[in-house]
PDB file of C-alpha atoms in Angstrom:
ATOM      1  CA  MET A  16     -23.139  85.176 218.688  1.00 51.00           C
ATOM      2  CA  ASN A  17     -25.852  84.952 216.020  1.00 60.00           C
ATOM      3  CA  GLN A  18     -27.937  87.873 214.880  1.00 64.00           C
ATOM      4  CA  GLU A  19     -30.881  86.884 217.025  1.00 64.00           C
ATOM      5  CA  SER A  20     -28.743  86.866 220.163  1.00 68.00           C
ATOM      6  CA  ASN A  21     -27.321  90.249 219.258  1.00 73.00           C
ATOM      7  CA  VAL A  22     -30.769  91.732 218.821  1.00 73.00           C
ATOM      8  CA  SER A  23     -31.872  90.272 222.118  1.00 80.00           C
ATOM      9  CA  PHE A  24     -28.804  91.706 223.870  1.00 82.00           C
ATOM     10  CA  ARG A  25     -29.386  95.157 222.308  1.00 84.00           C
ATOM     11  CA  ASN A  26     -33.042  95.080 223.375  1.00 86.00           C
ATOM     12  CA  THR A  27     -32.054  94.160 226.927  1.00 89.00           C
ATOM     13  CA  GLY A  28     -29.848  97.274 226.828  1.00 90.00           C
ATOM     14  CA  ARG A  29     -32.841  99.348 225.763  1.00 92.00           C
ATOM     15  CA  ILE A  30     -34.889  97.969 228.641  1.00 93.00           C
ATOM     16  CA  ALA A  31     -32.072  98.999 231.016  1.00 94.00           C
ATOM     17  CA  GLY A  32     -32.080 102.443 229.353  1.00 94.00           C
ATOM     18  CA  LEU A  33     -35.865 102.771 229.793  1.00 94.00           C
ATOM     19  CA  LEU A  34     -35.713 101.733 233.462  1.00 95.00           C
ATOM     20  CA  TYR A  35     -32.867 104.126 234.063  1.00 95.00           C
ATOM     21  CA  LEU A  36     -34.704 106.941 232.339  1.00 95.00           C
ATOM     22  CA  VAL A  37     -37.702 106.485 234.610  1.00 96.00           C
ATOM     23  CA  VAL A  38     -35.400 106.476 237.639  1.00 96.00           C
ATOM     24  CA  VAL A  39     -33.622 109.662 236.468  1.00 95.00           C
ATOM     25  CA  LEU A  40     -36.790 111.627 235.603  1.00 96.00           C
ATOM     26  CA  THR A  41     -38.771 110.682 238.712  1.00 97.00           C
ATOM     27  CA  GLY A  42     -35.623 111.238 240.829  1.00 96.00           C
ATOM     28  CA  ILE A  43     -35.043 114.731 239.420  1.00 95.00           C
ATOM     29  CA  PHE A  44     -38.722 115.560 239.980  1.00 97.00           C
ATOM     30  CA  SER A  45     -39.012 114.174 243.553  1.00 96.00           C
ATOM     31  CA  LEU A  46     -35.499 114.957 244.841  1.00 95.00           C
ATOM     32  CA  GLY A  47     -34.903 118.212 242.948  1.00 94.00           C
ATOM     33  CA  TYR A  48     -37.883 120.012 241.484  1.00 96.00           C
ATOM     34  CA  VAL A  49     -40.462 119.546 244.269  1.00 96.00           C
ATOM     35  CA  PRO A  50     -38.121 120.496 247.149  1.00 95.00           C
ATOM     36  CA  SER A  51     -36.926 123.555 245.203  1.00 94.00           C
ATOM     37  CA  LYS A  52     -40.526 124.762 244.847  1.00 96.00           C
ATOM     38  CA  LEU A  53     -41.737 123.982 248.389  1.00 96.00           C
ATOM     39  CA  ILE A  54     -38.948 123.778 250.944  1.00 95.00           C
ATOM     40  CA  VAL A  55     -37.119 126.793 252.385  1.00 94.00           C
ATOM     41  CA  TRP A  56     -34.669 125.169 254.761  1.00 92.00           C
ATOM     42  CA  ASP A  57     -34.117 128.222 256.952  1.00 90.00           C
ATOM     43  CA  ASN A  58     -37.758 129.279 257.087  1.00 93.00           C
ATOM     44  CA  ALA A  59     -40.172 126.754 258.665  1.00 93.00           C
ATOM     45  CA  SER A  60     -43.226 128.971 258.420  1.00 92.00           C
ATOM     46  CA  MET A  61     -42.758 129.643 254.692  1.00 94.00           C
ATOM     47  CA  THR A  62     -42.141 125.958 254.041  1.00 94.00           C
ATOM     48  CA  TYR A  63     -45.338 125.009 255.899  1.00 93.00           C
ATOM     49  CA  ASN A  64     -47.359 127.563 253.913  1.00 93.00           C
ATOM     50  CA  ASN A  65     -45.866 126.375 250.638  1.00 95.00           C
ATOM     51  CA  ILE A  66     -46.812 122.759 251.329  1.00 95.00           C
ATOM     52  CA  VAL A  67     -50.318 123.672 252.437  1.00 93.00           C
ATOM     53  CA  GLN A  68     -50.865 125.780 249.306  1.00 94.00           C
ATOM     54  CA  SER A  69     -49.312 123.194 246.990  1.00 95.00           C
ATOM     55  CA  GLU A  70     -50.219 120.005 248.817  1.00 94.00           C
ATOM     56  CA  PHE A  71     -50.991 118.104 245.575  1.00 96.00           C
ATOM     57  CA  LEU A  72     -47.482 118.877 244.252  1.00 97.00           C
ATOM     58  CA  PHE A  73     -46.069 117.577 247.529  1.00 97.00           C
ATOM     59  CA  ARG A  74     -48.171 114.371 247.119  1.00 97.00           C
ATOM     60  CA  ILE A  75     -47.042 113.956 243.501  1.00 97.00           C
ATOM     61  CA  GLY A  76     -43.471 114.260 244.744  1.00 97.00           C
ATOM     62  CA  ILE A  77     -44.106 111.342 247.143  1.00 97.00           C
ATOM     63  CA  VAL A  78     -45.628 109.201 244.416  1.00 97.00           C
ATOM     64  CA  SER A  79     -42.801 110.087 242.022  1.00 97.00           C
ATOM     65  CA  GLY A  80     -40.228 109.131 244.621  1.00 97.00           C
ATOM     66  CA  LEU A  81     -41.895 105.744 245.242  1.00 97.00           C
ATOM     67  CA  ILE A  82     -41.991 105.068 241.494  1.00 97.00           C
ATOM     68  CA  CYS A  83     -38.261 106.005 241.344  1.00 97.00           C
ATOM     69  CA  TYR A  84     -37.286 103.531 244.102  1.00 97.00           C
ATOM     70  CA  THR A  85     -39.481 100.792 242.623  1.00 97.00           C
ATOM     71  CA  PHE A  86     -37.918 101.022 239.177  1.00 97.00           C
ATOM     72  CA  PHE A  87     -34.437 101.314 240.778  1.00 97.00           C
ATOM     73  CA  LEU A  88     -35.060  97.949 242.400  1.00 96.00           C
ATOM     74  CA  PHE A  89     -35.308  96.257 239.003  1.00 96.00           C
ATOM     75  CA  LEU A  90     -32.600  98.247 237.211  1.00 96.00           C
ATOM     76  CA  PRO A  91     -29.480  96.504 238.644  1.00 96.00           C
ATOM     77  CA  PHE A  92     -30.885  93.087 237.777  1.00 96.00           C
ATOM     78  CA  VAL A  93     -31.143  94.069 234.103  1.00 95.00           C
ATOM     79  CA  PHE A  94     -27.602  95.427 234.266  1.00 95.00           C
ATOM     80  CA  TYR A  95     -26.547  92.144 235.846  1.00 96.00           C
ATOM     81  CA  LYS A  96     -27.920  90.261 232.840  1.00 93.00           C
ATOM     82  CA  LEU A  97     -25.936  92.538 230.513  1.00 92.00           C
ATOM     83  CA  LEU A  98     -22.674  92.588 232.468  1.00 93.00           C
ATOM     84  CA  LYS A  99     -22.304  89.354 234.424  1.00 92.00           C
ATOM     85  CA  SER A 100     -20.049  87.805 231.737  1.00 91.00           C
ATOM     86  CA  VAL A 101     -17.501  90.559 232.307  1.00 93.00           C
ATOM     87  CA  ASN A 102     -17.011  89.893 235.999  1.00 93.00           C
ATOM     88  CA  GLN A 103     -19.743  88.107 237.945  1.00 93.00           C
ATOM     89  CA  THR A 104     -18.327  89.109 241.347  1.00 94.00           C
ATOM     90  CA  TYR A 105     -18.440  92.846 240.431  1.00 95.00           C
ATOM     91  CA  ALA A 106     -21.880  92.360 238.949  1.00 96.00           C
ATOM     92  CA  ILE A 107     -23.133  90.853 242.244  1.00 96.00           C
ATOM     93  CA  TYR A 108     -21.603  93.740 244.217  1.00 96.00           C
ATOM     94  CA  MET A 109     -23.393  96.144 241.903  1.00 96.00           C
ATOM     95  CA  VAL A 110     -26.770  94.471 242.497  1.00 97.00           C
ATOM     96  CA  VAL A 111     -26.357  94.220 246.262  1.00 97.00           C
ATOM     97  CA  LEU A 112     -25.191  97.823 246.724  1.00 96.00           C
ATOM     98  CA  ALA A 113     -28.095  99.133 244.639  1.00 96.00           C
ATOM     99  CA  VAL A 114     -30.824  96.938 246.141  1.00 96.00           C
ATOM    100  CA  VAL A 115     -29.787  97.723 249.763  1.00 96.00           C
ATOM    101  CA  SER A 116     -30.681 101.361 249.151  1.00 96.00           C
ATOM    102  CA  VAL A 117     -34.297 100.611 248.212  1.00 96.00           C
ATOM    103  CA  PRO A 118     -35.788  99.604 251.649  1.00 96.00           C
ATOM    104  CA  ILE A 119     -33.880 102.527 253.237  1.00 96.00           C
ATOM    105  CA  SER A 120     -35.498 104.876 250.765  1.00 96.00           C
ATOM    106  CA  PHE A 121     -38.990 103.456 251.298  1.00 96.00           C
ATOM    107  CA  ILE A 122     -38.668 103.709 255.070  1.00 96.00           C
ATOM    108  CA  ASN A 123     -37.345 107.245 254.791  1.00 96.00           C
ATOM    109  CA  MET A 124     -40.415 108.219 252.838  1.00 96.00           C
ATOM    110  CA  GLN A 125     -42.431 107.856 256.046  1.00 95.00           C
ATOM    111  CA  ASN A 126     -41.124 111.272 257.059  1.00 96.00           C
ATOM    112  CA  LYS A 127     -42.979 112.842 254.166  1.00 95.00           C
ATOM    113  CA  PHE A 128     -46.184 110.971 255.109  1.00 95.00           C
ATOM    114  CA  ALA A 129     -45.731 112.385 258.639  1.00 94.00           C
ATOM    115  CA  VAL A 130     -45.696 115.860 257.102  1.00 94.00           C
ATOM    116  CA  LEU A 131     -48.972 115.022 255.364  1.00 93.00           C
ATOM    117  CA  SER A 132     -50.472 113.913 258.673  1.00 91.00           C
ATOM    118  CA  ILE A 133     -49.564 117.252 260.275  1.00 91.00           C
ATOM    119  CA  ILE A 134     -50.956 119.214 257.310  1.00 89.00           C
ATOM    120  CA  SER A 135     -54.176 117.177 257.305  1.00 84.00           C
ATOM    121  CA  SER A 136     -54.765 117.783 261.027  1.00 79.00           C
ATOM    122  CA  HIS A 137     -55.051 121.522 260.333  1.00 69.00           C
ATOM    123  CA  GLN A 138     -52.700 122.260 263.234  1.00 70.00           C
ATOM    124  CA  LYS A 139     -50.230 124.848 262.047  1.00 78.00           C
ATOM    125  CA  ASP A 140     -47.044 123.220 263.443  1.00 84.00           C
ATOM    126  CA  ALA A 141     -44.412 124.528 261.082  1.00 88.00           C
ATOM    127  CA  GLU A 142     -41.523 123.439 263.283  1.00 90.00           C
ATOM    128  CA  GLN A 143     -42.809 119.869 263.384  1.00 92.00           C
ATOM    129  CA  VAL A 144     -43.110 119.846 259.600  1.00 92.00           C
ATOM    130  CA  MET A 145     -39.553 121.086 259.255  1.00 93.00           C
ATOM    131  CA  PHE A 146     -38.390 118.472 261.711  1.00 94.00           C
ATOM    132  CA  TYR A 147     -39.702 115.642 259.548  1.00 94.00           C
ATOM    133  CA  LEU A 148     -38.405 117.243 256.371  1.00 95.00           C
ATOM    134  CA  ASN A 149     -34.983 117.419 257.956  1.00 94.00           C
ATOM    135  CA  GLN A 150     -35.210 113.772 258.992  1.00 95.00           C
ATOM    136  CA  TYR A 151     -36.114 112.918 255.425  1.00 95.00           C
ATOM    137  CA  ASP A 152     -33.102 114.935 254.174  1.00 94.00           C
ATOM    138  CA  TYR A 153     -30.797 113.133 256.597  1.00 94.00           C
ATOM    139  CA  GLY A 154     -32.249 109.795 255.415  1.00 95.00           C
ATOM    140  CA  ASN A 155     -31.406 110.770 251.822  1.00 94.00           C
ATOM    141  CA  LEU A 156     -27.867 111.667 252.949  1.00 93.00           C
ATOM    142  CA  ILE A 157     -27.454 108.151 254.363  1.00 94.00           C
ATOM    143  CA  VAL A 158     -28.885 106.363 251.316  1.00 95.00           C
ATOM    144  CA  GLN A 159     -26.582 108.376 249.048  1.00 94.00           C
ATOM    145  CA  ILE A 160     -23.762 106.125 250.277  1.00 95.00           C
ATOM    146  CA  PHE A 161     -25.335 103.274 248.358  1.00 96.00           C
ATOM    147  CA  TRP A 162     -26.453 105.483 245.456  1.00 95.00           C
ATOM    148  CA  GLY A 163     -22.783 106.189 245.072  1.00 95.00           C
ATOM    149  CA  LEU A 164     -21.206 102.836 245.819  1.00 96.00           C
ATOM    150  CA  TRP A 165     -23.187 100.848 243.240  1.00 96.00           C
ATOM    151  CA  LEU A 166     -21.922 103.198 240.506  1.00 97.00           C
ATOM    152  CA  PHE A 167     -18.345 102.035 240.870  1.00 97.00           C
ATOM    153  CA  PRO A 168     -18.861  98.353 239.936  1.00 97.00           C
ATOM    154  CA  LEU A 169     -21.403  99.457 237.336  1.00 97.00           C
ATOM    155  CA  GLY A 170     -18.909 101.916 235.832  1.00 96.00           C
ATOM    156  CA  TYR A 171     -16.092  99.388 235.923  1.00 96.00           C
ATOM    157  CA  LEU A 172     -18.167  96.725 234.187  1.00 96.00           C
ATOM    158  CA  ILE A 173     -19.337  99.156 231.518  1.00 95.00           C
ATOM    159  CA  PHE A 174     -15.718 100.308 230.947  1.00 95.00           C
ATOM    160  CA  LYS A 175     -14.463  96.700 230.622  1.00 93.00           C
ATOM    161  CA  SER A 176     -17.354  95.422 228.563  1.00 91.00           C
ATOM    162  CA  GLY A 177     -17.570  98.042 225.808  1.00 86.00           C
ATOM    163  CA  ILE A 178     -21.338  97.674 225.516  1.00 88.00           C
ATOM    164  CA  ILE A 179     -21.495 101.442 225.441  1.00 90.00           C
ATOM    165  CA  PRO A 180     -18.676 104.070 225.158  1.00 93.00           C
ATOM    166  CA  LYS A 181     -16.115 103.581 227.934  1.00 94.00           C
ATOM    167  CA  PHE A 182     -16.359 107.270 228.775  1.00 95.00           C
ATOM    168  CA  PHE A 183     -19.637 106.666 230.557  1.00 96.00           C
ATOM    169  CA  GLY A 184     -18.034 104.016 232.703  1.00 96.00           C
ATOM    170  CA  VAL A 185     -15.328 106.470 233.801  1.00 97.00           C
ATOM    171  CA  LEU A 186     -17.973 109.059 234.644  1.00 97.00           C
ATOM    172  CA  LEU A 187     -19.909 106.553 236.735  1.00 97.00           C
ATOM    173  CA  MET A 188     -16.806 105.581 238.684  1.00 97.00           C
ATOM    174  CA  LEU A 189     -16.001 109.236 239.328  1.00 97.00           C
ATOM    175  CA  GLY A 190     -19.706 109.680 240.258  1.00 96.00           C
ATOM    176  CA  CYS A 191     -19.227 107.116 243.020  1.00 97.00           C
ATOM    177  CA  LEU A 192     -16.432 109.259 244.457  1.00 96.00           C
ATOM    178  CA  GLY A 193     -18.584 112.399 244.155  1.00 96.00           C
ATOM    179  CA  TYR A 194     -21.464 110.893 246.156  1.00 96.00           C
ATOM    180  CA  LEU A 195     -19.068 109.777 248.886  1.00 96.00           C
ATOM    181  CA  ILE A 196     -17.330 113.166 249.018  1.00 95.00           C
ATOM    182  CA  ASN A 197     -20.731 114.897 249.471  1.00 94.00           C
ATOM    183  CA  PHE A 198     -21.785 112.450 252.158  1.00 94.00           C
ATOM    184  CA  PHE A 199     -18.676 112.817 254.253  1.00 95.00           C
ATOM    185  CA  ALA A 200     -18.435 116.583 253.700  1.00 94.00           C
ATOM    186  CA  ASN A 201     -22.077 117.154 254.711  1.00 92.00           C
ATOM    187  CA  THR A 202     -21.637 114.954 257.750  1.00 93.00           C
ATOM    188  CA  LEU A 203     -18.352 116.406 258.936  1.00 94.00           C
ATOM    189  CA  PHE A 204     -18.797 120.099 257.974  1.00 91.00           C
ATOM    190  CA  PRO A 205     -22.141 121.736 258.868  1.00 86.00           C
ATOM    191  CA  ASN A 206     -21.651 124.623 256.466  1.00 88.00           C
ATOM    192  CA  TYR A 207     -20.636 122.474 253.484  1.00 90.00           C
ATOM    193  CA  SER A 208     -23.979 122.933 251.673  1.00 83.00           C
ATOM    194  CA  GLU A 209     -23.559 126.682 251.807  1.00 83.00           C
ATOM    195  CA  LEU A 210     -20.354 126.498 249.748  1.00 87.00           C
ATOM    196  CA  GLY A 211     -22.399 125.708 246.634  1.00 85.00           C
ATOM    197  CA  ILE A 212     -19.989 123.070 245.334  1.00 90.00           C
ATOM    198  CA  SER A 213     -22.009 119.905 246.004  1.00 89.00           C
ATOM    199  CA  SER A 214     -23.761 120.111 242.605  1.00 87.00           C
ATOM    200  CA  TYR A 215     -20.392 120.264 240.884  1.00 92.00           C
ATOM    201  CA  VAL A 216     -19.112 117.313 242.837  1.00 94.00           C
ATOM    202  CA  ARG A 217     -22.182 115.338 241.693  1.00 92.00           C
ATOM    203  CA  LEU A 218     -21.720 116.375 238.092  1.00 95.00           C
ATOM    204  CA  PRO A 219     -19.831 113.257 236.926  1.00 96.00           C
ATOM    205  CA  ALA A 220     -22.565 111.049 238.370  1.00 95.00           C
ATOM    206  CA  SER A 221     -25.275 113.135 236.740  1.00 95.00           C
ATOM    207  CA  LEU A 222     -23.582 113.081 233.329  1.00 96.00           C
ATOM    208  CA  GLY A 223     -22.695 109.372 233.602  1.00 96.00           C
ATOM    209  CA  GLU A 224     -26.170 108.249 234.663  1.00 96.00           C
ATOM    210  CA  ILE A 225     -28.096 110.379 232.216  1.00 95.00           C
ATOM    211  CA  GLY A 226     -25.651 109.624 229.401  1.00 95.00           C
ATOM    212  CA  THR A 227     -25.825 105.900 230.104  1.00 94.00           C
ATOM    213  CA  CYS A 228     -29.588 105.715 230.177  1.00 93.00           C
ATOM    214  CA  LEU A 229     -30.039 107.781 226.966  1.00 93.00           C
ATOM    215  CA  TRP A 230     -27.344 105.837 225.104  1.00 93.00           C
ATOM    216  CA  LEU A 231     -28.911 102.502 226.092  1.00 92.00           C
ATOM    217  CA  LEU A 232     -32.421 103.680 225.345  1.00 89.00           C
ATOM    218  CA  ILE A 233     -31.523 105.045 221.877  1.00 89.00           C
ATOM    219  CA  MET A 234     -28.667 102.801 220.745  1.00 85.00           C
ATOM    220  CA  GLY A 235     -29.118  99.671 222.872  1.00 81.00           C
ATOM    221  CA  ALA A 236     -26.118  97.652 224.065  1.00 78.00           C
ATOM    222  CA  LYS A 237     -23.412  96.220 221.840  1.00 80.00           C
ATOM    223  CA  ASN A 238     -22.612  92.622 222.450  1.00 74.00           C
ATOM    224  CA  LYS A 239     -18.943  93.021 223.153  1.00 64.00           C
ATOM    225  CA  THR A 240     -18.662  91.610 226.650  1.00 49.00           C
ATOM    226  CA  ILE A 241     -15.434  89.962 227.569  1.00 51.00           C
ATOM    227  CA  SER A 242     -14.574  87.462 230.241  1.00 47.00           C
ATOM    228  CA  ALA A 243     -12.558  88.664 233.158  1.00 46.00           C
ATOM    229  CA  ASP A 244      -9.183  87.103 233.912  1.00 44.00           C
TER     230      ASP A 244
END
């Protein structure tokens, strides 16, 4: 590879890092920060009042979530460009598993718009608000299957390619397992969330995704891809 190709490859890595950073930041804000400030899962009345009093924050959370899903739609295609030479089949799996999650996430966002409709009607129906928030939470639980599954081929390809440290690839593959463990545990055991271990189970995914996006954004990607056997 000539120097121009190497620079182009590195810049493509930085684009992937930038897209991933937007996904991570908007995801943390919409899926973590906003719910932590507004939603009290065992108190419908308090949740209703929190949303009414901080309606703009709730709306920003919706917009942030939609931005997250939109950028996530493009992210796997940039990774495909970086990693297809390693194993095209795995690269295709990665794209499909990631892209499938996007329409599910967009459709699931309708539950939050339903909450806005109730708030705007000035009818204090806290139970109805909590119903739609729970539906949204269940929707997120379902889509986490794909948020996890796409990390395995991504992690494998990163590990094999050497475009960034292999350690991040290992974390991403473990992150896939963490997402799946949380999905099945939440589905099978109603009190699983009360154990307080789900955040620890997600830790490899968090470290792998944040680490990958920051490394790519700052360092770019090294052109060390290899052909699969």
